[in-house]
CSV table of C-alpha atoms in Angstrom, one decimal:
chain,number,residue,atom,x,y,z
L,70,MET,CA,0.0,0.0,0.0
L,71,VAL,CA,1.4,3.4,-1.0
L,72,ASP,CA,0.8,6.4,1.1
L,73,LEU,CA,-0.6,9.2,-1.2
L,74,GLN,CA,-0.7,11.7,1.5
L,75,GLY,CA,3.0,11.5,2.4
L,76,PRO,CA,5.9,12.9,0.3
L,77,VAL,CA,6.2,11.5,-3.2
L,78,ALA,CA,8.4,8.4,-3.2
L,79,TYR,CA,9.7,8.8,-6.8
L,80,GLN,CA,11.8,11.9,-5.7
L,81,ARG,CA,14.0,9.6,-3.6
L,82,ASP,CA,14.0,6.6,-5.9
L,83,PRO,CA,17.6,6.0,-7.1
L,84,LEU,CA,16.4,4.0,-10.0
L,85,TYR,CA,14.2,6.8,-11.2
L,86,LEU,CA,17.0,9.3,-10.8
L,87,TYR,CA,19.4,7.0,-12.6
L,88,ASN,CA,17.0,6.5,-15.5
L,89,ARG,CA,16.1,10.2,-15.7
L,90,ASN,CA,19.8,11.3,-15.9
L,91,SER,CA,21.0,8.5,-18.0
L,92,LYS,CA,20.7,8.7,-21.9
L,93,ASP,CA,21.7,5.2,-22.8
L,94,THR,CA,19.4,3.4,-20.4
L,95,PRO,CA,15.9,2.8,-21.8
L,96,SER,CA,13.2,5.0,-20.2
L,97,ARG,CA,11.2,3.4,-17.4
L,98,TYR,CA,8.6,4.7,-15.1
L,99,SER,CA,7.7,4.4,-11.4
L,100,PRO,CA,4.3,3.4,-10.0
L,101,GLN,CA,4.7,6.0,-7.3
L,102,ARG,CA,4.9,8.7,-10.0
L,103,ILE,CA,1.7,7.5,-11.6
L,104,LEU,CA,-0.1,7.4,-8.3
L,105,ALA,CA,1.1,10.9,-7.5
L,106,LEU,CA,-0.1,12.2,-10.9
L,107,SER,CA,-3.5,10.5,-10.4
L,108,ARG,CA,-4.1,12.5,-7.3
L,109,PRO,CA,-7.0,15.1,-8.0
L,110,LYS,CA,-6.2,18.7,-8.1
L,111,GLU,CA,-7.2,20.7,-5.0
L,112,SER,CA,-9.6,23.6,-5.4
L,113,LYS,CA,-8.2,27.0,-4.7
L,114,GLN,CA,-11.6,28.6,-4.5
L,115,ILE,CA,-11.4,28.7,-0.7
L,116,TRP,CA,-8.6,31.2,-1.0
L,117,LEU,CA,-11.0,33.7,-2.4
L,118,THR,CA,-13.9,33.1,-0.1
L,119,SER,CA,-12.2,32.6,3.2
L,120,PHE,CA,-10.7,35.3,5.4
L,121,GLY,CA,-8.4,35.0,8.3
L,122,PRO,CA,-6.5,31.8,9.3
L,123,HIS,CA,-7.4,28.5,7.8
L,124,LEU,CA,-9.8,26.6,10.1
L,125,LYS,CA,-10.9,23.0,10.1
L,126,TRP,CA,-14.3,21.9,11.3
L,127,GLY,CA,-14.7,19.1,13.8
L,128,GLN,CA,-12.1,20.3,16.3
L,129,GLN,CA,-11.9,22.7,19.2
L,130,ASP,CA,-8.7,24.5,18.4
L,131,LEU,CA,-8.6,28.3,18.8
L,132,MET,CA,-8.6,30.5,15.8
L,133,TRP,CA,-5.5,32.4,17.1
L,134,PRO,CA,-3.1,31.1,19.8
L,135,LEU,CA,-3.6,32.9,23.1
L,136,PRO,CA,-0.5,34.4,24.7
L,137,PRO,CA,0.6,32.9,28.0
L,138,ALA,CA,-0.1,36.2,29.9
L,139,THR,CA,-3.8,36.0,28.8
L,140,LEU,CA,-4.0,32.5,30.1
L,141,ARG,CA,-2.6,33.4,33.5
L,142,ARG,CA,-4.7,36.5,33.9
L,143,GLN,CA,-7.6,36.6,36.5
L,144,PRO,CA,-11.0,37.6,35.3
L,145,THR,CA,-12.6,40.8,36.8
L,146,GLN,CA,-15.7,41.0,38.9
L,147,ARG,CA,-17.7,42.3,36.0
L,148,LEU,CA,-16.7,39.3,33.8
L,149,MET,CA,-17.7,36.9,36.6
L,150,GLU,CA,-21.1,38.6,36.8
L,151,LEU,CA,-21.7,38.4,33.1
L,152,THR,CA,-20.8,34.7,33.0
L,153,LYS,CA,-23.7,33.8,35.4
L,154,PRO,CA,-26.5,32.1,33.6
L,155,LYS,CA,-29.9,33.7,33.3
L,156,LYS,CA,-32.3,32.9,36.2
L,157,ASN,CA,-35.3,30.8,35.3
L,158,PHE,CA,-38.2,32.4,37.2
L,159,GLN,CA,-40.6,29.6,36.2
L,160,LEU,CA,-39.0,27.0,38.3
L,161,ASN,CA,-41.0,25.6,41.3
L,162,THR,CA,-44.2,27.1,39.7
L,163,LEU,CA,-47.2,25.7,37.9
L,164,LYS,CA,-46.0,27.2,34.6
L,165,VAL,CA,-42.7,25.6,33.8
L,166,ASN,CA,-42.1,27.0,30.3
L,167,ARG,CA,-45.3,26.6,28.3
L,168,PRO,CA,-47.5,23.6,27.5
L,169,GLU,CA,-46.8,21.8,24.2
L,170,PHE,CA,-50.1,23.1,22.8
L,171,VAL,CA,-48.9,26.8,22.8
L,172,TYR,CA,-48.9,28.2,19.2
L,173,SER,CA,-50.0,24.8,17.9
L,174,CYS,CA,-52.8,23.9,15.5
L,175,GLY,CA,-55.6,21.5,16.4
L,176,ARG,CA,-55.3,22.1,20.2
L,177,ASN,CA,-58.2,20.9,22.4
L,178,SER,CA,-57.6,23.4,25.3
L,179,GLN,CA,-56.8,27.0,25.7
L,180,ILE,CA,-53.3,28.3,25.5
L,181,TRP,CA,-53.3,30.0,29.0
L,182,GLU,CA,-55.3,29.1,32.0
L,183,VAL,CA,-58.4,31.4,32.6
L,184,LYS,CA,-59.0,32.7,36.1
L,185,ASP,CA,-62.2,32.1,38.0
L,186,GLY,CA,-63.0,35.7,38.2
L,187,ALA,CA,-62.9,36.0,34.4
L,188,LEU,CA,-65.2,33.0,34.0
L,189,LEU,CA,-67.9,34.6,36.3
L,190,ALA,CA,-67.6,38.1,34.9
L,191,ARG,CA,-70.3,39.7,32.8
L,192,PRO,CA,-69.5,41.6,29.6
L,193,ASN,CA,-70.3,45.2,29.4
L,194,ASN,CA,-72.3,46.9,26.7
L,195,ARG,CA,-69.2,47.7,24.6
L,196,VAL,CA,-68.1,44.1,24.6
L,197,LEU,CA,-71.5,43.0,23.6
L,198,GLU,CA,-71.6,45.5,20.7
L,199,LEU,CA,-68.1,44.3,19.5
L,200,ALA,CA,-69.2,40.6,19.7
L,201,ARG,CA,-72.1,41.1,17.2
L,202,PRO,CA,-71.4,39.6,13.8
L,203,LYS,CA,-71.1,41.8,10.8
L,204,HIS,CA,-74.4,42.1,8.8
L,205,PRO,CA,-74.4,42.5,5.1
L,206,PRO,CA,-75.7,45.9,3.7
L,207,PRO,CA,-79.4,46.2,2.7
L,208,GLU,CA,-78.6,46.2,-1.0
L,209,PHE,CA,-76.9,42.8,-0.8
L,210,GLN,CA,-78.6,39.9,-2.6
L,211,GLU,CA,-77.4,36.4,-2.2
L,212,HIS,CA,-77.3,34.9,-5.7
L,213,ARG,CA,-75.5,31.7,-4.8
L,214,HIS,CA,-75.8,28.9,-2.3
L,215,GLN,CA,-74.1,29.4,1.0
L,216,HIS,CA,-71.9,26.3,0.4
L,217,GLN,CA,-70.2,27.9,-2.7
L,218,TYR,CA,-66.4,27.4,-2.6
L,219,SER,CA,-66.6,25.3,0.6
L,220,CYS,CA,-64.9,22.1,1.5
L,221,GLY,CA,-66.7,18.8,2.1
L,222,ARG,CA,-70.1,19.9,0.7
L,223,ALA,CA,-72.7,17.2,0.0
L,224,SER,CA,-75.0,19.2,-2.3
L,225,PRO,CA,-74.5,21.1,-5.6
L,226,ILE,CA,-73.5,24.7,-5.6
L,227,TRP,CA,-76.8,25.9,-7.1
L,228,LYS,CA,-80.2,24.5,-6.6
L,229,VAL,CA,-81.4,22.7,-9.7
L,230,ALA,CA,-85.1,23.1,-10.5
L,231,SER,CA,-87.4,20.1,-11.1
L,232,GLN,CA,-88.1,21.2,-14.7
L,233,ALA,CA,-84.4,21.1,-15.5
L,234,ARG,CA,-84.0,17.7,-14.1
L,235,PHE,CA,-86.7,16.1,-16.4
L,236,CYS,CA,-86.0,18.2,-19.4
L,237,ARG,CA,-85.2,16.4,-22.7
L,238,GLU,CA,-81.8,16.7,-24.2
L,239,ARG,CA,-81.5,18.8,-27.3
L,240,PRO,CA,-79.3,17.7,-30.3
L,241,ARG,CA,-77.2,20.8,-29.8
L,242,THR,CA,-76.6,20.0,-26.1
L,243,ALA,CA,-75.6,16.4,-27.1
L,244,GLU,CA,-73.2,17.8,-29.7
L,245,LEU,CA,-71.6,20.2,-27.2
L,246,ALA,CA,-71.2,17.4,-24.7
L,247,ILE,CA,-69.0,15.3,-27.0
L,248,PRO,CA,-65.5,15.5,-25.8
L,249,LYS,CA,-62.9,17.0,-28.1
L,250,LYS,CA,-61.1,14.4,-30.2
L,251,PRO,CA,-57.3,14.5,-30.7
L,252,HIS,CA,-55.7,15.5,-33.9
L,253,PRO,CA,-55.6,12.8,-36.6
L,254,ASP,CA,-51.8,12.8,-36.7
L,255,TYR,CA,-51.5,12.7,-32.9
L,256,VAL,CA,-49.3,9.9,-31.5
L,257,PRO,CA,-49.8,9.1,-27.8
L,258,ASN,CA,-46.9,8.5,-25.5
L,259,SER,CA,-45.3,5.1,-25.6
L,260,GLU,CA,-45.7,3.0,-22.6
L,261,VAL,CA,-42.9,2.7,-20.0
L,262,MET,CA,-42.9,-1.1,-20.2
L,263,THR,CA,-42.6,-2.5,-23.7
L,264,LYS,CA,-44.4,-5.6,-24.6
L,265,VAL,CA,-42.1,-8.2,-26.0
L,266,ASP,CA,-43.6,-10.4,-28.8
L,267,ARG,CA,-43.9,-14.1,-28.0
L,268,PHE,CA,-41.8,-14.9,-31.1
L,269,ALA,CA,-39.0,-12.7,-29.8
L,270,LEU,CA,-39.2,-14.4,-26.4
L,271,ARG,CA,-38.7,-17.8,-28.1
L,272,ALA,CA,-36.0,-16.7,-30.5
L,273,TYR,CA,-32.4,-17.9,-30.3
L,274,CYS,CA,-29.5,-15.6,-31.0
L,275,SER,CA,-26.9,-16.5,-33.6
L,276,ASP,CA,-23.2,-17.2,-32.9
L,277,ARG,CA,-22.3,-13.8,-34.2
L,278,VAL,CA,-24.7,-12.0,-31.8
L,279,SER,CA,-23.3,-14.1,-28.9
L,280,GLU,CA,-19.8,-13.2,-29.9
L,281,LEU,CA,-20.6,-9.4,-30.0
L,282,ALA,CA,-22.4,-9.7,-26.7
L,283,GLN,CA,-19.3,-10.8,-24.9
L,284,ALA,CA,-17.7,-8.1,-22.7
L,285,LYS,CA,-14.2,-6.9,-23.5
L,286,ALA,CA,-11.6,-8.4,-21.2
L,287,ARG,CA,-9.8,-5.5,-19.5
L,288,ASP,CA,-7.2,-5.5,-16.7
L,289,GLU,CA,-8.2,-4.2,-13.2
L,290,GLY,CA,-7.4,-0.6,-12.6
L,291,PRO,CA,-8.3,2.8,-14.1
L,292,PHE,CA,-5.6,2.6,-16.7
L,293,ILE,CA,-4.2,0.0,-19.2
L,294,ASP,CA,-0.9,-1.4,-18.0
L,295,SER,CA,1.1,-2.0,-21.2
L,296,ARG,CA,4.4,-2.3,-19.3
L,297,SER,CA,5.9,0.3,-21.5
L,298,PRO,CA,4.7,3.9,-22.1
L,299,GLU,CA,5.6,3.7,-25.8
L,300,ASP,CA,3.2,0.9,-26.6
L,301,PRO,CA,-0.2,1.8,-28.1
L,302,ILE,CA,-3.4,1.1,-26.1
L,303,ARG,CA,-4.8,-0.9,-29.0
L,304,HIS,CA,-2.6,-3.3,-30.9
L,305,VAL,CA,-2.2,-2.3,-34.6
L,306,SER,CA,-1.8,-5.2,-37.0
L,307,ASN,CA,1.2,-5.4,-39.4
L,308,ASN,CA,-1.1,-5.1,-42.5
L,309,ALA,CA,-2.5,-1.8,-41.2
L,310,ARG,CA,1.0,-0.5,-40.6
L,311,ALA,CA,2.2,-1.4,-44.1
L,312,ALA,CA,-0.9,-0.1,-45.8
L,313,SER,CA,-0.6,2.9,-48.2
L,314,ALA,CA,-3.2,5.6,-48.5
L,315,SER,CA,-5.2,5.8,-51.7
L,316,PRO,CA,-5.3,9.1,-53.7
L,317,ARG,CA,-8.7,9.8,-52.4
L,318,LEU,CA,-7.6,9.6,-48.8
L,319,ILE,CA,-4.6,11.8,-49.5
L,320,GLU,CA,-6.9,14.4,-51.1
L,321,MET,CA,-9.3,14.3,-48.1
L,322,ALA,CA,-6.4,14.6,-45.6
L,323,LYS,CA,-5.3,17.9,-47.0
L,324,CYS,CA,-6.1,20.8,-44.7
L,325,LYS,CA,-8.5,23.5,-45.8
L,326,GLY,CA,-6.7,26.4,-47.4
L,327,PHE,CA,-7.3,30.1,-47.0
L,328,ALA,CA,-9.5,32.2,-49.2
L,329,ASP,CA,-8.1,34.4,-52.0
L,330,GLY,CA,-7.0,37.7,-50.6
L,331,TYR,CA,-6.6,36.5,-47.0
L,332,VAL,CA,-4.3,38.6,-44.9
L,333,PRO,CA,-3.2,37.1,-41.6
L,334,ASN,CA,-3.2,39.0,-38.4
L,335,ARG,CA,-0.4,41.4,-37.7
L,336,PRO,CA,2.0,40.0,-35.0
L,337,VAL,CA,1.9,41.8,-31.6
L,338,GLN,CA,5.7,42.3,-31.6
L,339,TRP,CA,7.6,43.2,-34.8
L,340,THR,CA,11.2,44.0,-35.5
L,341,ILE,CA,12.2,47.6,-36.2
L,342,SER,CA,14.5,48.0,-39.2
L,343,ARG,CA,17.9,49.5,-38.7
L,344,ALA,CA,17.2,52.4,-41.0
L,345,THR,CA,14.1,53.4,-39.0
L,346,ARG,CA,16.2,53.4,-35.8
L,347,ARG,CA,18.8,55.7,-37.4
L,348,ALA,CA,16.3,58.1,-39.0
L,349,THR,CA,16.0,61.7,-37.8
L,350,ALA,CA,12.9,63.7,-37.4
L,351,THR,CA,12.3,66.6,-39.8
L,352,PRO,CA,11.6,70.1,-38.5
L,353,ARG,CA,7.9,69.7,-39.3
L,354,HIS,CA,7.7,66.6,-37.2
L,355,GLU,CA,9.5,68.3,-34.3
L,356,GLN,CA,7.0,71.2,-34.6
L,357,LEU,CA,4.0,68.8,-34.5
L,358,ALA,CA,5.5,66.9,-31.6
L,359,THR,CA,5.8,70.0,-29.5
L,360,PRO,CA,2.9,70.0,-26.9
L,361,ILE,CA,0.5,73.0,-26.8
L,362,ILE,CA,1.3,75.1,-23.7
L,363,ARG,CA,-1.7,76.9,-22.4
L,364,ALA,CA,-1.9,79.4,-19.6
L,365,THR,CA,-3.0,78.3,-16.2
L,366,MET,CA,-6.4,79.1,-14.7
L,367,ASP,CA,-4.6,81.4,-12.2
L,368,HIS,CA,-3.7,83.8,-15.1
L,369,VAL,CA,-6.9,83.2,-17.2
L,370,GLN,CA,-9.3,84.2,-14.5
L,371,PHE,CA,-7.7,87.7,-14.3
L,372,ASN,CA,-7.8,88.2,-18.1
L,373,PRO,CA,-11.0,90.1,-19.1
L,374,ASP,CA,-10.6,89.1,-22.7
L,375,ALA,CA,-10.3,85.4,-22.2
L,376,PHE,CA,-13.8,84.5,-23.3
L,377,LEU,CA,-14.3,87.2,-26.0
L,378,VAL,CA,-15.6,86.0,-29.4
L,379,SER,CA,-13.8,87.4,-32.4
L,380,VAL,CA,-15.5,89.5,-35.0
L,381,ALA,CA,-14.8,86.9,-37.8
L,382,ALA,CA,-16.5,84.2,-35.7
L,383,LYS,CA,-19.6,86.4,-35.3
L,384,LYS,CA,-19.9,87.0,-39.0
L,385,ALA,CA,-19.2,83.3,-40.0
L,386,ARG,CA,-22.0,81.3,-41.6
L,387,CYS,CA,-22.2,77.5,-41.4
L,388,THR,CA,-22.2,75.4,-44.6
L,389,PRO,CA,-25.3,73.5,-45.8
L,390,ARG,CA,-23.6,70.3,-44.6
L,391,LEU,CA,-23.4,71.6,-41.1
L,392,GLU,CA,-27.1,72.7,-41.2
L,393,GLU,CA,-28.0,69.2,-42.4
L,394,LEU,CA,-26.0,67.5,-39.6
L,395,SER,CA,-27.5,69.9,-37.0
L,396,GLN,CA,-31.1,68.9,-37.7
L,397,PRO,CA,-32.4,66.5,-35.0
L,398,ILE,CA,-33.4,62.9,-36.0
L,399,GLN,CA,-37.1,62.6,-36.4
L,400,ARG,CA,-38.3,59.4,-34.7
């Protein structure tokens, strides 16, 4: 049994180091290396969602270690007072907590006990007035039965007259009572359990079907142990190795070419020619490269002519193109 949690054993394997550094010895592999590579990659998502030290659930270790001075320190009188549990005033009384029927549905008794004085008391006029049920307005007319939209009713919603019960059925009513038929091209859902024909149950499979039904024999383990990393997973026959491709296969194996006029993407980095590096800028280029120097706001705010419009700008007229562009879009 190889310990996957410990350090990787192939790093200290002298045979692995010898085969790795040697050029004449045929390449070999170590089972410890394969087991180390088969270990799943750990998720780093917890690094983005967790703050503070790394904590593990299921243990009682402190988040941060306490200094020895804190462990030896004596608590104050205020801390001792705050650590006392809250007093239960319902002990040694008839109301220890609440009965199990409090805030429950379907209870057969009241939530709290009623005093004898409350049972013998008489209501006043105000309580009697509030206890009266709400009456409908005079304009209210009850058009439906009182059991409408009720649960567990044993009678119809509306009362059916005797003439309607013994009335003969009209052809139109019989036509409307016919249920809607599905579309002629409608195909119902297939049943979950398929019925197998009796001839199929008595049939015998051929030798070829029995041969195809046999499972492939594979070695135990998640990978195929070929004892050599250069060997293919599936054995290739000698005839397949010596076969030559037909002209049609060669034509189909050609990659798709680019369209006429295709220009590839320009590389991100390109080399600068020696003539470009030795070139000198013309006086015009130097003039254009000079930044525009404007006065600061400290000087502009004291200049009374800073925002004056020139006479030529006042007499200027816009071109027909500018007038056309200045028109708003009609939507």
